[in-house]
Each structure stands twice: as C-alpha cells, then as structure tokens.
Short mmCIF file of C-alpha atoms in Angstrom, two decimals:
data_model
loop_
_atom_site.label_atom_id
_atom_site.label_comp_id
_atom_site.label_asym_id
_atom_site.label_seq_id
_atom_site.Cartn_x
_atom_site.Cartn_y
_atom_site.Cartn_z
CA MET A 1 -4.10 3.81 18.44
CA ARG A 2 -5.60 7.06 17.28
CA TYR A 3 -3.08 9.87 17.21
CA ARG A 4 -4.55 12.59 19.38
CA ILE A 5 -3.39 16.01 18.35
CA LEU A 6 -3.66 18.98 20.65
CA VAL A 7 -3.89 21.89 18.27
CA ALA A 8 -3.16 24.56 20.82
CA ALA A 9 0.08 22.90 21.87
CA PHE A 10 1.44 23.11 18.38
CA ALA A 11 0.00 26.40 17.19
CA ALA A 12 3.47 27.76 16.62
CA ALA A 13 4.05 25.13 13.97
CA THR A 14 1.20 26.45 11.86
CA THR A 15 2.49 29.98 11.35
CA CYS A 16 4.55 30.65 8.28
CA GLY A 17 4.78 32.90 5.28
CA TYR A 18 3.58 31.60 1.95
CA ALA A 19 5.34 34.10 -0.27
CA GLY A 20 7.27 32.28 -2.99
CA VAL A 21 11.03 32.68 -3.15
CA ALA A 22 13.43 32.10 -6.00
CA SER A 23 16.27 30.53 -4.00
CA ALA A 24 16.66 26.77 -3.98
CA THR A 25 16.96 24.86 -0.74
CA ASP A 26 17.36 21.46 0.91
CA LEU A 27 14.11 19.65 1.63
CA GLU A 28 13.95 16.63 3.89
CA VAL A 29 11.56 13.95 2.64
CA THR A 30 10.59 11.10 4.94
CA HIS A 31 9.33 7.72 3.76
CA TRP A 32 9.57 4.00 4.58
CA TRP A 33 10.85 2.81 1.20
CA THR A 34 14.02 0.96 2.18
CA SER A 35 14.00 -2.38 0.32
CA GLY A 36 16.15 -2.76 -2.80
CA GLY A 37 13.39 -2.08 -5.29
CA GLU A 38 11.92 0.74 -3.23
CA ALA A 39 15.29 2.46 -2.79
CA ALA A 40 15.86 2.34 -6.55
CA ALA A 41 12.48 3.99 -7.11
CA VAL A 42 13.13 6.73 -4.53
CA LYS A 43 16.36 7.63 -6.33
CA GLU A 44 14.25 8.53 -9.38
CA LEU A 45 12.21 11.01 -7.32
CA ALA A 46 15.35 12.47 -5.76
CA LYS A 47 17.05 12.81 -9.15
CA ALA A 48 14.06 14.64 -10.62
CA PHE A 49 13.80 17.03 -7.67
CA ASP A 50 17.55 17.72 -7.57
CA ALA A 51 17.34 18.67 -11.26
CA THR A 52 15.20 21.67 -10.24
CA GLY A 53 18.16 23.12 -8.30
CA ASN A 54 16.78 22.08 -4.94
CA LYS A 55 18.15 19.11 -2.96
CA TRP A 56 16.24 16.04 -1.82
CA VAL A 57 17.45 15.15 1.68
CA ASP A 58 16.49 11.54 2.14
CA GLY A 59 14.77 10.73 5.42
CA ALA A 60 14.19 7.00 4.98
CA ILE A 61 12.87 5.25 8.09
CA ALA A 62 13.58 1.53 8.17
CA GLY A 63 10.66 -0.80 8.72
CA SER A 64 7.06 -0.77 7.59
CA GLY A 65 4.63 2.11 7.54
CA GLY A 66 3.40 1.00 10.94
CA THR A 67 6.89 1.66 12.30
CA ALA A 68 7.51 4.87 10.38
CA ARG A 69 4.19 6.71 10.71
CA PRO A 70 4.31 7.26 14.49
CA ILE A 71 7.79 8.74 14.10
CA MET A 72 6.66 11.01 11.29
CA ILE A 73 3.57 12.12 13.17
CA SER A 74 5.54 12.73 16.38
CA ARG A 75 7.94 15.03 14.54
CA ILE A 76 5.14 17.01 12.91
CA THR A 77 3.12 17.43 16.09
CA GLY A 78 6.29 18.12 18.09
CA GLY A 79 7.25 21.15 16.00
CA ASP A 80 10.05 19.51 13.99
CA PRO A 81 8.33 18.96 10.62
CA MET A 82 10.07 17.52 7.60
CA GLY A 83 9.59 19.15 4.20
CA ALA A 84 7.40 16.34 2.87
CA THR A 85 6.35 12.93 4.04
CA GLN A 86 4.87 9.77 2.58
CA PHE A 87 1.55 8.36 3.76
CA ASN A 88 -0.77 5.87 2.12
CA HIS A 89 -3.82 7.05 0.24
CA GLY A 90 -6.62 7.39 2.73
CA ARG A 91 -7.12 8.65 6.25
CA GLN A 92 -3.67 8.32 7.81
CA ALA A 93 -3.01 12.07 7.89
CA GLU A 94 -6.61 13.09 8.56
CA GLU A 95 -6.08 14.42 12.08
CA LEU A 96 -2.88 16.25 11.10
CA VAL A 97 -4.85 18.06 8.41
CA GLN A 98 -7.67 18.86 10.80
CA ALA A 99 -5.14 20.27 13.25
CA GLY A 100 -3.86 22.69 10.61
CA LEU A 101 -0.43 21.08 10.42
CA MET A 102 -0.51 20.20 6.70
CA ARG A 103 -0.34 22.55 3.73
CA ASP A 104 -3.34 23.19 1.54
CA PHE A 105 -2.44 22.62 -2.13
CA THR A 106 -5.83 23.46 -3.60
CA ASP A 107 -4.56 26.48 -5.54
CA LEU A 108 -1.61 24.60 -7.05
CA ALA A 109 -3.90 21.70 -7.92
CA ALA A 110 -6.25 24.07 -9.76
CA LYS A 111 -3.37 25.78 -11.56
CA GLU A 112 -1.90 22.47 -12.75
CA LYS A 113 -5.31 20.83 -13.36
CA TRP A 114 -4.75 17.84 -11.12
CA THR A 115 -8.42 16.89 -11.34
CA GLU A 116 -7.95 16.36 -15.09
CA ILE A 117 -4.75 14.33 -14.99
CA VAL A 118 -5.01 12.20 -11.82
CA ARG A 119 -6.79 8.91 -12.45
CA PRO A 120 -8.82 7.37 -10.98
CA LYS A 121 -10.60 10.29 -9.34
CA SER A 122 -10.70 8.47 -5.99
CA LEU A 123 -6.96 9.11 -5.52
CA LEU A 124 -7.44 12.86 -5.36
CA ASP A 125 -10.62 12.38 -3.34
CA SER A 126 -8.47 10.71 -0.69
CA CYS A 127 -6.35 13.87 -0.57
CA THR A 128 -9.41 16.08 -0.16
CA ILE A 129 -10.83 17.14 3.19
CA ASP A 130 -13.62 19.71 3.42
CA GLY A 131 -13.17 20.53 -0.26
CA LYS A 132 -9.44 21.27 -0.02
CA ILE A 133 -6.55 19.21 -1.42
CA TYR A 134 -3.75 18.33 0.99
CA CYS A 135 -1.58 15.76 -0.75
CA VAL A 136 -0.04 14.63 -4.03
CA PRO A 137 -0.74 11.04 -5.14
CA VAL A 138 2.35 9.45 -6.69
CA ASN A 139 1.31 5.90 -7.53
CA ILE A 140 -1.40 3.28 -7.54
CA HIS A 141 -0.39 0.30 -5.47
CA SER A 142 -2.67 -2.69 -5.42
CA TRP A 143 -2.51 -5.43 -2.81
CA GLN A 144 -4.44 -7.99 -4.85
CA TRP A 145 -1.63 -10.14 -6.23
CA LEU A 146 -0.37 -13.68 -5.80
CA TRP A 147 3.30 -13.96 -6.79
CA LEU A 148 4.49 -17.44 -7.79
CA SER A 149 7.91 -19.00 -8.32
CA ASN A 150 7.73 -20.94 -11.58
CA LYS A 151 10.75 -23.05 -10.64
CA ALA A 152 9.26 -24.04 -7.27
CA PHE A 153 6.27 -25.61 -8.98
CA GLU A 154 8.49 -27.24 -11.58
CA THR A 155 10.51 -28.78 -8.75
CA ALA A 156 7.30 -30.00 -7.12
CA GLY A 157 6.16 -31.54 -10.40
CA VAL A 158 2.93 -29.58 -10.66
CA PRO A 159 1.80 -26.89 -13.11
CA VAL A 160 2.06 -23.26 -12.08
CA PRO A 161 -1.35 -22.49 -10.53
CA LYS A 162 -3.80 -20.31 -12.40
CA ASN A 163 -5.92 -19.46 -9.36
CA TRP A 164 -6.17 -19.71 -5.59
CA ASP A 165 -7.81 -23.15 -5.51
CA GLU A 166 -5.04 -24.64 -7.67
CA PHE A 167 -2.46 -22.99 -5.41
CA VAL A 168 -3.99 -24.53 -2.28
CA ALA A 169 -4.22 -27.91 -4.00
CA ALA A 170 -0.53 -27.78 -4.92
CA ALA A 171 0.63 -27.07 -1.36
CA PRO A 172 1.21 -30.73 -0.32
CA LYS A 173 3.43 -31.35 -3.37
CA LEU A 174 5.49 -28.27 -2.52
CA GLU A 175 5.88 -29.38 1.08
CA GLU A 176 7.07 -32.82 -0.05
CA LYS A 177 10.00 -31.08 -1.74
CA GLY A 178 10.78 -28.92 1.29
CA ILE A 179 9.27 -25.81 -0.29
CA ILE A 180 7.16 -23.47 1.84
CA PRO A 181 3.80 -23.13 0.05
CA LEU A 182 3.06 -19.57 1.17
CA ALA A 183 5.63 -16.96 2.22
CA LEU A 184 4.27 -14.56 4.84
CA GLY A 185 6.18 -12.08 6.97
CA GLY A 186 5.51 -11.78 10.68
CA GLN A 187 4.34 -8.17 10.78
CA ALA A 188 0.65 -7.56 11.49
CA TRP A 189 0.02 -5.47 8.37
CA GLN A 190 1.08 -8.38 6.15
CA SER A 191 -1.35 -10.93 7.59
CA SER A 192 -4.11 -8.31 7.67
CA GLY A 193 -3.42 -7.35 4.06
CA ALA A 194 -3.41 -10.96 2.91
CA PHE A 195 -6.78 -11.49 4.59
CA ASP A 196 -8.22 -8.42 2.89
CA VAL A 197 -6.97 -9.67 -0.48
CA MET A 198 -8.77 -12.98 0.10
CA LEU A 199 -11.93 -11.12 1.04
CA ALA A 200 -11.85 -8.99 -2.12
CA ALA A 201 -10.75 -11.74 -4.50
CA LEU A 202 -12.70 -14.73 -3.16
CA GLY A 203 -15.69 -12.85 -1.77
CA GLY A 204 -16.03 -10.28 -4.52
CA LYS A 205 -16.49 -6.53 -4.62
CA ASP A 206 -19.98 -6.46 -3.09
CA LEU A 207 -18.97 -8.45 -0.02
CA PHE A 208 -15.81 -6.40 0.44
CA LEU A 209 -17.71 -3.12 0.35
CA LYS A 210 -20.54 -4.34 2.57
CA VAL A 211 -18.00 -5.17 5.24
CA TYR A 212 -15.50 -2.32 5.00
CA GLN A 213 -17.48 0.52 3.44
CA ASP A 214 -20.95 -0.12 4.87
CA LYS A 215 -19.57 -1.55 8.14
CA ASP A 216 -22.25 -4.26 8.02
CA ALA A 217 -21.55 -6.37 11.11
CA GLU A 218 -24.30 -8.85 10.24
CA VAL A 219 -22.62 -9.63 6.92
CA ALA A 220 -19.24 -9.79 8.67
CA ALA A 221 -20.65 -12.48 10.95
CA GLY A 222 -22.46 -14.34 8.16
CA PRO A 223 -21.87 -17.39 5.97
CA GLU A 224 -20.17 -15.53 3.10
CA MET A 225 -17.48 -14.30 5.46
CA ALA A 226 -17.18 -17.77 6.97
CA LYS A 227 -15.89 -18.94 3.58
CA ILE A 228 -13.23 -16.22 3.66
CA PHE A 229 -12.10 -17.29 7.11
CA LYS A 230 -11.87 -20.87 5.83
CA ALA A 231 -9.55 -19.64 3.05
CA ALA A 232 -7.54 -17.70 5.63
CA ASP A 233 -7.22 -20.90 7.64
CA ASP A 234 -5.82 -22.62 4.55
CA ALA A 235 -3.39 -19.73 4.14
CA ARG A 236 -2.10 -19.85 7.70
CA LYS A 237 -1.49 -23.59 7.41
CA MET A 238 0.47 -23.05 4.19
CA ALA A 239 2.50 -20.26 5.80
CA LYS A 240 3.28 -22.01 9.09
CA ASN A 241 6.97 -22.50 8.23
CA SER A 242 7.49 -19.04 6.78
CA ASN A 243 9.80 -17.80 9.52
CA VAL A 244 10.63 -14.31 8.26
CA GLN A 245 9.61 -10.88 9.50
CA ASP A 246 9.79 -8.28 6.72
CA TRP A 247 7.73 -8.40 3.54
CA ASN A 248 10.76 -8.28 1.26
CA GLN A 249 12.28 -11.23 3.11
CA ALA A 250 9.11 -13.16 2.29
CA THR A 251 9.35 -12.00 -1.33
CA ASN A 252 12.95 -13.22 -1.41
CA LEU A 253 11.76 -16.72 -0.45
CA VAL A 254 9.74 -16.72 -3.69
CA ILE A 255 12.58 -15.16 -5.70
CA THR A 256 14.99 -17.87 -4.50
CA ASP A 257 12.39 -20.62 -5.10
CA LYS A 258 12.24 -21.55 -1.40
CA ALA A 259 8.52 -20.68 -1.33
CA GLY A 260 5.80 -21.31 -3.87
CA GLY A 261 4.05 -17.99 -3.59
CA GLN A 262 3.27 -14.82 -1.66
CA ILE A 263 0.20 -12.64 -1.35
CA MET A 264 1.66 -9.16 -1.55
CA GLY A 265 1.15 -5.83 -3.24
CA ASP A 266 2.64 -4.97 -6.60
CA TRP A 267 5.61 -3.32 -4.89
CA ALA A 268 7.00 -6.86 -4.79
CA GLN A 269 7.79 -6.38 -8.50
CA GLY A 270 10.64 -4.07 -7.58
CA GLU A 271 12.33 -6.89 -5.69
CA PHE A 272 11.97 -9.32 -8.62
CA GLN A 273 13.39 -6.65 -10.91
CA ILE A 274 16.42 -5.98 -8.71
CA ALA A 275 17.05 -9.75 -8.61
CA GLY A 276 17.03 -9.89 -12.42
CA LYS A 277 13.88 -12.01 -12.60
CA VAL A 278 11.62 -11.78 -15.65
CA ALA A 279 7.83 -11.63 -15.32
CA GLY A 280 6.13 -14.48 -17.16
CA LYS A 281 9.37 -16.48 -17.34
CA ASP A 282 10.82 -16.73 -13.83
CA TYR A 283 7.71 -15.78 -11.93
CA THR A 284 3.98 -15.55 -12.46
CA CYS A 285 1.61 -12.91 -11.09
CA LEU A 286 -2.09 -13.52 -10.52
CA PRO A 287 -4.14 -10.36 -9.96
CA GLY A 288 -7.10 -11.01 -7.72
CA LEU A 289 -5.57 -14.40 -6.84
CA GLY A 290 -6.54 -15.51 -10.34
CA VAL A 291 -10.21 -15.43 -9.27
CA THR A 292 -11.44 -11.85 -9.47
CA GLU A 293 -9.36 -9.54 -11.66
CA MET A 294 -9.72 -6.40 -9.63
CA ILE A 295 -7.28 -3.97 -8.06
CA ALA A 296 -7.62 -1.46 -5.28
CA THR A 297 -6.66 2.11 -5.93
CA GLY A 298 -4.53 2.37 -2.84
CA GLY A 299 -0.95 3.50 -2.89
CA ASP A 300 1.15 6.39 -1.72
CA ALA A 301 0.85 10.14 -1.53
CA PHE A 302 3.06 12.92 -0.21
CA TYR A 303 1.86 15.44 2.35
CA PHE A 304 3.63 18.69 3.10
CA PRO A 305 3.82 19.89 6.72
CA VAL A 306 3.47 23.63 7.27
CA GLN A 307 6.86 25.35 7.35
CA LYS A 308 8.18 28.54 8.94
CA ASP A 309 10.92 28.86 6.31
CA ALA A 310 9.71 30.62 3.14
CA ALA A 311 12.36 28.92 0.97
CA LYS A 312 11.23 25.49 2.10
CA THR A 313 7.61 26.48 1.50
CA ALA A 314 8.49 27.38 -2.08
CA ALA A 315 10.49 24.16 -2.53
CA GLN A 316 7.47 22.16 -1.39
CA GLU A 317 5.51 23.45 -4.37
CA VAL A 318 8.37 22.57 -6.71
CA LEU A 319 8.44 19.05 -5.31
CA ALA A 320 4.67 18.69 -5.66
CA THR A 321 4.89 19.67 -9.32
CA THR A 322 7.88 17.35 -9.88
CA LEU A 323 6.10 14.33 -8.39
CA LEU A 324 3.32 14.60 -10.98
CA ASP A 325 5.60 15.35 -13.92
CA PRO A 326 5.04 12.71 -16.65
CA LYS A 327 8.73 11.74 -16.85
CA THR A 328 8.98 11.40 -13.09
CA GLN A 329 5.82 9.30 -13.01
CA VAL A 330 7.19 6.86 -15.58
CA ALA A 331 10.70 6.57 -14.10
CA PHE A 332 9.47 6.13 -10.53
CA ASN A 333 6.65 3.68 -11.16
CA LEU A 334 8.65 1.42 -13.47
CA LYS A 335 11.14 0.94 -10.64
CA LYS A 336 8.52 0.74 -7.90
CA GLY A 337 6.29 -1.82 -9.63
CA SER A 338 3.29 0.43 -9.17
CA LEU A 339 1.00 2.13 -11.69
CA PRO A 340 1.19 5.85 -12.47
CA VAL A 341 -1.52 8.21 -11.23
CA ARG A 342 -1.53 10.03 -14.55
CA GLY A 343 -3.64 8.57 -17.29
CA ASP A 344 -1.62 10.21 -20.06
CA VAL A 345 1.86 8.70 -19.68
CA ASP A 346 3.65 6.23 -21.95
CA LEU A 347 4.44 2.90 -20.27
CA ASN A 348 5.58 0.83 -23.25
CA ALA A 349 8.43 -0.43 -21.07
CA ALA A 350 6.00 -2.00 -18.59
CA ASN A 351 6.55 -5.70 -17.87
CA ASP A 352 3.99 -8.49 -18.10
CA CYS A 353 2.60 -7.98 -14.61
CA MET A 354 2.38 -4.21 -14.85
CA LYS A 355 0.52 -4.55 -18.15
CA LYS A 356 -2.02 -6.80 -16.41
CA GLY A 357 -2.55 -4.08 -13.82
CA LEU A 358 -2.89 -1.36 -16.45
CA ASP A 359 -5.45 -3.46 -18.32
CA ILE A 360 -7.54 -3.96 -15.17
CA LEU A 361 -7.31 -0.24 -14.43
CA ALA A 362 -8.36 0.63 -17.98
CA LYS A 363 -11.42 -1.60 -17.63
CA GLY A 364 -12.39 0.20 -14.43
CA ASN A 365 -12.27 -2.93 -12.28
CA VAL A 366 -11.18 -1.01 -9.18
CA ILE A 367 -12.15 -0.71 -5.54
CA PRO A 368 -11.07 1.57 -2.70
CA TRP A 369 -8.78 -0.08 -0.17
CA THR A 370 -9.09 -0.39 3.58
CA ASP A 371 -6.81 2.61 4.25
CA GLN A 372 -9.45 4.70 2.53
CA LEU A 373 -12.45 3.04 4.17
CA LEU A 374 -11.39 2.51 7.79
CA SER A 375 -9.96 4.80 10.44
CA GLN A 376 -6.53 4.03 11.81
CA ASP A 377 -8.17 2.81 15.03
CA SER A 378 -10.22 0.24 13.15
CA GLN A 379 -7.28 -0.76 10.96
CA LYS A 380 -5.14 -1.39 14.03
CA GLN A 381 -7.80 -3.57 15.65
CA LYS A 382 -8.10 -5.63 12.46
CA GLU A 383 -4.32 -5.97 12.15
CA ASP A 384 -4.01 -7.17 15.73
CA LEU A 385 -6.69 -9.82 15.18
CA MET A 386 -5.17 -11.10 11.95
CA SER A 387 -1.69 -11.17 13.42
CA GLU A 388 -2.99 -13.37 16.22
CA PHE A 389 -5.02 -15.54 13.85
CA PHE A 390 -2.11 -16.30 11.54
CA SER A 391 0.36 -16.91 14.38
CA ASN A 392 -1.91 -18.89 16.72
CA PRO A 393 -3.37 -22.11 15.27
CA ASN A 394 -5.44 -22.51 18.45
CA LEU A 395 -7.55 -19.45 17.58
CA SER A 396 -10.49 -21.07 15.83
CA VAL A 397 -12.03 -19.82 12.62
CA GLU A 398 -15.34 -19.30 14.42
CA ASP A 399 -13.89 -17.27 17.27
CA ALA A 400 -11.82 -15.17 14.87
CA GLN A 401 -14.87 -14.37 12.74
CA LYS A 402 -16.87 -13.42 15.81
CA ARG A 403 -14.18 -11.00 16.93
CA PHE A 404 -13.89 -9.64 13.39
CA ALA A 405 -17.64 -8.90 13.29
CA GLU A 406 -17.31 -7.04 16.60
CA ILE A 407 -14.57 -4.87 15.13
CA ILE A 408 -16.71 -4.06 12.09
CA ALA A 409 -19.70 -3.26 14.32
CA SER A 410 -17.72 -0.50 16.05
CA ALA A 411 -15.62 0.56 13.04
CA ASP A 412 -15.45 4.16 11.88
#
C-alpha cells in the first residue's frame, strides 16, 4: 500500500530551527535490527555515537522492515518523529521527503565530501531526490547468497554444492536423512527476495534489468522468465517442510544443520558469527547462487526527520558524521555481515564470505536492487504473489508467471 501523506495536515512538523547548538542530547533511533547478529552490530553504532557526548536511545522494532516501516512512517506523519530512522536504500522514504518531513543533508554531504568517499555512487544516488541528499548510507547488503551447512551435506553423503543445480540435485539425499533442503521463512519479503535472487543469478543481469528497471512486461511473460519460475518451483518444493516464520529462524536451521541451505542476504553472516561458526569450515557461501557472481548494492541508510528541537537537530548532524566515520564503518559492518559504503577502509579482519563480496564489489559486478527500481506499491504486489506461490502448491507456474507479468506491466 502506498503511504499517502497529506502535507498540510503535518505542516507543523516541518518547522524547526537549524541553528547548531553545542549541548549534547538524547536521540531516538528506530530500526528493525533485532536478531542476535543485528543487535551486536547496532551496539557498535550506539557506542560510537555515545562517544560524542550524545546518547543513542535505541528504538528497535521487532519484526521485519515490512512490520517496522508503517510504524515509523505513522510516527513521522503523525507529528511524533524520532531523531533518525533506518530505511533500505531506494524509494521507501520518497513520499516523506516529498512532503518535507525529512532533513536535507546536502550541505553536510558537500562539507564532508560524501560523493568522494561513498562507493558505489548508486548508494548516494538513492539518497538523492531533486538534486538534494536526504540520507546517510551505512552498508551494502546483498541478497544474492546461498548459505550452506557443510555438515548437512556430509551427513547426506554428498559433496557441498558449488552451484544452484548441484544444490537442487542434492535435495533428495538431504531429505532421506530428514534434512530440509531449503530453509525459508514464512514472511512475504523472504519468498519475494529469494525469487529475485534466482532471477538475477540464473537469468543474468540483462534479464533482471529488463524486468525490474525497464518494466518490460513482454519479457516478464516470456520464455526466459519461464525458466526462472521453474527454478522457483524447485525451490518451493525443497522448502515445503521449512515451518518457520522469521528469517533468522530459517538461518538457524542451517546453523544447526537441520537444513541444507538458505537463500538470504549477507546479514545472515551475523547469525553464523554469533553462533561461533567459521566461514569456509562450518558453512559455505555461494554469491550469485554459485552461477553469476554479482551482488546488488542494496542495504540500509538512515534518514533524519525534521525536528523542532535545535539540540536534536544538531545531534542529527553528529550522528550522520559518526555513521560514515571509518572506524564506525569497520566495526559495524564486521558485526553486521555487510560491506562498508566507504571505499577507503581497512577490512583485513573480514571473513571468507565477506572477502568474496569485497572482491565482487571491486570488480564492479553490481546491480541495483528492487527497492531502488520499484515503488513500494509494486514491491508489495510482487511480495503478495510470491508469498502465495511459495505457500500454495496449487498455484501453477504458468498462472504465477502470468500474474507476475501483469504486475510488471503496471509497475512504477
């Protein structure tokens, strides 16, 4: 559902003074990072901000972004804005910006030369509306990963797969040992994200962009996409016994060797790290499903709602600067499992999987993600379809593809 914002109703929320003040203050920061690995990463941001003399007041909202965003948006539009709030890179805060409810950080960005340090450039582009910068990117999160339990495949008596086809082929052996081939949570964003990963990895960059960037409904209805829906059908069959809801519960099935693998973003690394698992030894990560080594430059950014309190306004700028500080970038992203947005930081401590991501990023094998290419309306329609497809085996591949092409035809 598109969040309709009546600017006149909230005009009072847009009036504030911008004069800087020296006094420190509490600043509430809302986000949906509540799993073990995510919480550990957030503590690094809070520690860095508290070191400035201000205080990070944690406003974690349990659940996924789909649960948290409506709450965040309701508070902002209702005149009760937090000091800063997480959104994904892309168009999620577009209408809030257009309504004048988010701070313009163009001057700070110019002063601190964000255009020179933030890489890739598309991250800052996603923060830019009508030539003005409204958010601070904090990480690069890529969805395009297949996480595998090495022990699960050892138990099944088959080699750890090197690509998607080998993973699908190994599924019967896993099932014989009572191991779920594919862990998948029940929330719509997870099935939709897994489908998009298959489209990018198995279909390739050109097909992905024709569908989501060009909104080519004919291609969406064509034979190339039919192959992706066939792969999605394989995936839903492998995931049929994955009876969990949250993404980190699905990740835990892989961590505990109850599932062979999971298609999930690199934030899953934080969960493996908290569990004491070692990349390359206990688990294997396949970027691009082992087929197309490519990552999307999605991830997270912080937006700063307009404040009436001058001290909070000043603290917002301090937080923005802190989020992009090199030390903060390293500490946060090592815990989060994501890649830093600065191209000039030292990540010698990166694990095997993070190094794979950094190598792909260095080669420039990147694409924008659906949050950047589709409106929230279109995203929601796609999520609803994929949720139904993965949960309802009676929805045929052909009917699902037809409905998908209709969504793309009207996408914005």
